[in-house]
PDB file of C-alpha atoms in Angstrom:
ATOM      1  CA  MET A  11      27.456   0.098   9.505  1.00 44.00           C
ATOM      2  CA  LYS A  12      24.121  -1.685   9.031  1.00 50.00           C
ATOM      3  CA  SER A  13      23.424  -4.134   6.229  1.00 53.00           C
ATOM      4  CA  ASP A  14      20.178  -4.176   4.237  1.00 51.00           C
ATOM      5  CA  MET A  15      18.917  -6.934   6.500  1.00 55.00           C
ATOM      6  CA  ASP A  16      19.507  -4.886   9.679  1.00 55.00           C
ATOM      7  CA  SER A  17      17.704  -1.709   8.678  1.00 52.00           C
ATOM      8  CA  GLU A  18      14.288  -1.061  10.200  1.00 63.00           C
ATOM      9  CA  THR A  19      12.655  -0.405   6.865  1.00 80.00           C
ATOM     10  CA  VAL A  20      13.393  -2.740   4.002  1.00 83.00           C
ATOM     11  CA  SER A  21      12.169  -1.612   0.620  1.00 92.00           C
ATOM     12  CA  ALA A  22       9.487  -3.532  -1.221  1.00 91.00           C
ATOM     13  CA  GLU A  23      11.846  -3.638  -4.212  1.00 92.00           C
ATOM     14  CA  ARG A  24      14.563  -5.328  -2.122  1.00 92.00           C
ATOM     15  CA  ILE A  25      12.125  -7.915  -0.784  1.00 92.00           C
ATOM     16  CA  SER A  26      10.814  -8.554  -4.306  1.00 92.00           C
ATOM     17  CA  SER A  27      14.371  -9.005  -5.535  1.00 93.00           C
ATOM     18  CA  LEU A  28      15.119 -11.508  -2.760  1.00 93.00           C
ATOM     19  CA  LEU A  29      11.933 -13.432  -3.571  1.00 92.00           C
ATOM     20  CA  GLU A  30      12.911 -13.540  -7.226  1.00 93.00           C
ATOM     21  CA  GLN A  31      16.378 -14.844  -6.362  1.00 94.00           C
ATOM     22  CA  LEU A  32      14.893 -17.493  -4.098  1.00 92.00           C
ATOM     23  CA  ALA A  33      12.352 -18.527  -6.755  1.00 90.00           C
ATOM     24  CA  ARG A  34      15.077 -18.836  -9.395  1.00 91.00           C
ATOM     25  CA  ARG A  35      17.290 -20.934  -7.135  1.00 90.00           C
ATOM     26  CA  MET A  36      14.405 -23.163  -6.127  1.00 88.00           C
ATOM     27  CA  HIS A  37      13.408 -23.567  -9.777  1.00 86.00           C
ATOM     28  CA  SER A  38      16.941 -24.457 -10.877  1.00 88.00           C
ATOM     29  CA  GLN A  39      17.232 -27.007  -8.060  1.00 86.00           C
ATOM     30  CA  GLY A  40      14.042 -28.558  -9.407  1.00 83.00           C
ATOM     31  CA  TYR A  41      15.993 -30.154 -12.249  1.00 88.00           C
ATOM     32  CA  ALA A  42      17.590 -32.670  -9.886  1.00 83.00           C
ATOM     33  CA  ALA A  43      17.357 -36.441 -10.448  1.00 86.00           C
ATOM     34  CA  ARG A  44      16.480 -35.971 -14.121  1.00 89.00           C
ATOM     35  CA  LEU A  45      13.074 -34.505 -13.292  1.00 93.00           C
ATOM     36  CA  PHE A  46      11.553 -31.166 -14.216  1.00 93.00           C
ATOM     37  CA  PRO A  47      10.363 -28.744 -11.504  1.00 92.00           C
ATOM     38  CA  ALA A  48       6.715 -29.504 -12.362  1.00 92.00           C
ATOM     39  CA  GLN A  49       7.365 -33.200 -11.784  1.00 95.00           C
ATOM     40  CA  TRP A  50       8.889 -32.518  -8.356  1.00 95.00           C
ATOM     41  CA  ALA A  51       5.905 -30.297  -7.540  1.00 94.00           C
ATOM     42  CA  ALA A  52       3.512 -33.111  -8.516  1.00 96.00           C
ATOM     43  CA  LEU A  53       5.341 -35.614  -6.312  1.00 97.00           C
ATOM     44  CA  ARG A  54       5.260 -33.194  -3.370  1.00 96.00           C
ATOM     45  CA  TYR A  55       1.544 -32.580  -3.915  1.00 97.00           C
ATOM     46  CA  VAL A  56       0.651 -36.275  -4.025  1.00 98.00           C
ATOM     47  CA  ASN A  57       2.742 -36.816  -0.906  1.00 97.00           C
ATOM     48  CA  SER A  58       1.022 -34.083   1.125  1.00 96.00           C
ATOM     49  CA  ALA A  59      -2.538 -33.729  -0.235  1.00 96.00           C
ATOM     50  CA  PRO A  60      -5.483 -35.390   1.511  1.00 95.00           C
ATOM     51  CA  ASP A  61      -6.310 -38.772  -0.005  1.00 91.00           C
ATOM     52  CA  GLN A  62      -9.509 -37.556  -1.710  1.00 90.00           C
ATOM     53  CA  LEU A  63      -7.566 -34.742  -3.469  1.00 93.00           C
ATOM     54  CA  ARG A  64      -4.764 -36.880  -4.872  1.00 95.00           C
ATOM     55  CA  THR A  65      -5.933 -36.685  -8.470  1.00 95.00           C
ATOM     56  CA  ALA A  66      -4.521 -35.036 -11.576  1.00 94.00           C
ATOM     57  CA  ILE A  67      -7.504 -32.660 -11.662  1.00 93.00           C
ATOM     58  CA  ASP A  68      -6.935 -31.513  -8.070  1.00 94.00           C
ATOM     59  CA  LEU A  69      -3.211 -31.184  -8.750  1.00 95.00           C
ATOM     60  CA  ALA A  70      -3.997 -28.937 -11.724  1.00 94.00           C
ATOM     61  CA  ARG A  71      -6.316 -26.805  -9.572  1.00 92.00           C
ATOM     62  CA  PHE A  72      -3.716 -26.545  -6.835  1.00 91.00           C
ATOM     63  CA  GLN A  73      -1.010 -25.469  -9.288  1.00 88.00           C
ATOM     64  CA  GLY A  74      -3.327 -23.248 -11.323  1.00 86.00           C
ATOM     65  CA  LEU A  75      -2.384 -25.106 -14.520  1.00 89.00           C
ATOM     66  CA  ALA A  76      -4.253 -26.623 -17.442  1.00 92.00           C
ATOM     67  CA  THR A  77      -5.309 -30.212 -16.890  1.00 92.00           C
ATOM     68  CA  GLY A  78      -3.658 -31.380 -20.121  1.00 93.00           C
ATOM     69  CA  ALA A  79      -0.180 -30.294 -19.031  1.00 93.00           C
ATOM     70  CA  VAL A  80      -0.660 -31.828 -15.597  1.00 96.00           C
ATOM     71  CA  ALA A  81      -1.966 -35.075 -17.115  1.00 95.00           C
ATOM     72  CA  ARG A  82       1.248 -35.338 -19.174  1.00 96.00           C
ATOM     73  CA  THR A  83       3.322 -34.767 -16.032  1.00 97.00           C
ATOM     74  CA  VAL A  84       1.383 -37.472 -14.183  1.00 97.00           C
ATOM     75  CA  ARG A  85       1.726 -39.933 -17.092  1.00 97.00           C
ATOM     76  CA  THR A  86       5.490 -39.333 -17.141  1.00 97.00           C
ATOM     77  CA  LEU A  87       5.786 -39.915 -13.391  1.00 98.00           C
ATOM     78  CA  ILE A  88       3.760 -43.121 -13.707  1.00 97.00           C
ATOM     79  CA  ARG A  89       5.959 -44.275 -16.601  1.00 97.00           C
ATOM     80  CA  LYS A  90       9.095 -43.535 -14.533  1.00 97.00           C
ATOM     81  CA  GLY A  91       7.667 -45.576 -11.656  1.00 97.00           C
ATOM     82  CA  PHE A  92       7.254 -42.724  -9.129  1.00 98.00           C
ATOM     83  CA  LEU A  93       3.427 -42.624  -9.105  1.00 98.00           C
ATOM     84  CA  GLU A  94       0.710 -45.215  -9.535  1.00 97.00           C
ATOM     85  CA  LYS A  95      -3.047 -45.104 -10.051  1.00 95.00           C
ATOM     86  CA  GLN A  96      -5.215 -46.540  -7.295  1.00 92.00           C
ATOM     87  CA  GLY A  97      -8.692 -46.596  -8.810  1.00 87.00           C
ATOM     88  CA  THR A  98     -11.340 -43.958  -9.342  1.00 84.00           C
ATOM     89  CA  ILE A  99     -12.687 -41.551  -6.754  1.00 81.00           C
ATOM     90  CA  GLY A 100     -16.436 -41.158  -6.327  1.00 71.00           C
ATOM     91  CA  ARG A 101     -18.737 -41.381  -9.331  1.00 68.00           C
ATOM     92  CA  GLY A 102     -16.368 -39.591 -11.692  1.00 71.00           C
ATOM     93  CA  ARG A 103     -13.430 -40.710 -13.731  1.00 75.00           C
ATOM     94  CA  ALA A 104     -10.824 -39.015 -11.530  1.00 85.00           C
ATOM     95  CA  GLU A 105      -8.203 -41.545 -10.586  1.00 91.00           C
ATOM     96  CA  ARG A 106      -6.538 -41.491  -7.189  1.00 94.00           C
ATOM     97  CA  LEU A 107      -2.768 -41.172  -7.358  1.00 97.00           C
ATOM     98  CA  ALA A 108      -0.234 -42.552  -4.902  1.00 97.00           C
ATOM     99  CA  LEU A 109       3.509 -42.481  -4.539  1.00 98.00           C
ATOM    100  CA  THR A 110       5.292 -45.744  -5.196  1.00 98.00           C
ATOM    101  CA  GLU A 111       8.176 -46.931  -3.013  1.00 98.00           C
ATOM    102  CA  LYS A 112      10.481 -45.487  -5.672  1.00 97.00           C
ATOM    103  CA  GLY A 113       8.630 -42.144  -5.451  1.00 97.00           C
ATOM    104  CA  ARG A 114       8.864 -42.061  -1.637  1.00 97.00           C
ATOM    105  CA  ALA A 115      12.581 -42.841  -1.830  1.00 96.00           C
ATOM    106  CA  LEU A 116      13.091 -40.060  -4.361  1.00 95.00           C
ATOM    107  CA  LEU A 117      11.274 -37.525  -2.160  1.00 95.00           C
ATOM    108  CA  LYS A 118      13.783 -38.254   0.603  1.00 94.00           C
ATOM    109  CA  ARG A 119      16.287 -36.535  -1.730  1.00 92.00           C
ATOM    110  CA  ASP A 120      13.984 -33.604  -2.531  1.00 93.00           C
ATOM    111  CA  PRO A 121      16.155 -30.713  -3.733  1.00 89.00           C
ATOM    112  CA  LEU A 122      14.021 -28.282  -1.712  1.00 90.00           C
ATOM    113  CA  SER A 123      14.646 -30.040   1.602  1.00 91.00           C
ATOM    114  CA  GLY A 124      17.198 -27.349   2.491  1.00 90.00           C
ATOM    115  CA  ILE A 125      14.457 -24.725   2.263  1.00 92.00           C
ATOM    116  CA  VAL A 126      12.174 -26.851   4.451  1.00 92.00           C
ATOM    117  CA  ASP A 127      14.975 -27.235   6.989  1.00 94.00           C
ATOM    118  CA  ALA A 128      15.592 -23.482   7.037  1.00 95.00           C
ATOM    119  CA  VAL A 129      11.902 -22.669   7.502  1.00 96.00           C
ATOM    120  CA  GLU A 130      11.706 -25.191  10.355  1.00 96.00           C
ATOM    121  CA  THR A 131      14.337 -23.176  12.250  1.00 97.00           C
ATOM    122  CA  LEU A 132      12.048 -20.124  12.294  1.00 97.00           C
ATOM    123  CA  PRO A 133       9.973 -19.476  15.407  1.00 97.00           C
ATOM    124  CA  ASP A 134       6.298 -20.379  14.955  1.00 97.00           C
ATOM    125  CA  ASP A 135       5.200 -16.716  14.941  1.00 97.00           C
ATOM    126  CA  ASP A 136       7.673 -15.973  12.132  1.00 97.00           C
ATOM    127  CA  ARG A 137       6.463 -18.974  10.148  1.00 96.00           C
ATOM    128  CA  GLN A 138       2.849 -17.846  10.479  1.00 96.00           C
ATOM    129  CA  THR A 139       3.791 -14.335   9.373  1.00 96.00           C
ATOM    130  CA  LEU A 140       5.797 -15.711   6.458  1.00 95.00           C
ATOM    131  CA  GLN A 141       2.909 -17.950   5.390  1.00 95.00           C
ATOM    132  CA  ARG A 142       0.377 -15.111   5.479  1.00 94.00           C
ATOM    133  CA  SER A 143       2.780 -12.829   3.622  1.00 93.00           C
ATOM    134  CA  LEU A 144       3.513 -15.371   0.908  1.00 91.00           C
ATOM    135  CA  GLN A 145      -0.202 -16.089   0.456  1.00 90.00           C
ATOM    136  CA  LEU A 146      -0.835 -12.354   0.028  1.00 91.00           C
ATOM    137  CA  LEU A 147       1.973 -12.115  -2.525  1.00 90.00           C
ATOM    138  CA  LEU A 148       0.753 -15.167  -4.429  1.00 85.00           C
ATOM    139  CA  ARG A 149      -2.785 -13.759  -4.563  1.00 87.00           C
ATOM    140  CA  SER A 150      -1.410 -10.495  -5.925  1.00 89.00           C
ATOM    141  CA  ALA A 151       0.372 -12.489  -8.631  1.00 83.00           C
ATOM    142  CA  GLY A 152      -3.014 -13.769  -9.807  1.00 79.00           C
ATOM    143  CA  GLY A 153      -5.515 -16.349  -8.811  1.00 62.00           C
ATOM    144  CA  PRO A 154      -6.657 -18.053  -5.636  1.00 57.00           C
ATOM    145  CA  ILE A 155      -4.265 -19.754  -3.285  1.00 61.00           C
ATOM    146  CA  GLU A 156      -4.992 -23.328  -2.335  1.00 57.00           C
ATOM    147  CA  ASP A 157      -3.299 -25.304   0.398  1.00 55.00           C
ATOM    148  CA  ALA A 158      -2.481 -28.952  -0.347  1.00 46.00           C
ATOM    149  CA  GLU A 159      -3.192 -29.718   3.308  1.00 45.00           C
ATOM    150  CA  LYS A 160      -6.820 -28.534   3.129  1.00 44.00           C
ATOM    151  CA  PRO A 161      -9.624 -29.702   0.836  1.00 38.00           C
ATOM    152  CA  SER A 162     -10.861 -27.088  -1.614  1.00 41.00           C
ATOM    153  CA  ASP A 163     -14.502 -25.989  -1.538  1.00 35.00           C
TER     154      ASP A 163
END
């Protein structure tokens, strides 16, 4: 007898359900170390974004959130000693953000590291397919998709 995972055709509803389960688990793991999921997301962004995009404004764009909410998250992470400001970028008032030693140490205990480890076990072709598929799904959920590894236009 074949399981759902073995059948040639998997329903869109089943895949959507699995994505929802994964999202819920990832979200609930985001409350680790007395941080909220948005705070973990901000730390991950600052860790991986190009230097010129490590600002609260670029973080807000990347997450598709209002700048006020992101600014509060950044202030909290600075107050907790996980982020620091490193001067302004360009002619504007945008301040470059950087992880502190405490922030880098915390990211070594990232609650999503198990997901990263699992994705790393996938063959490269599967990872590329998964990335394209997730980008398509995110676009269908509303708004543009930005990659923290690439500067936005």
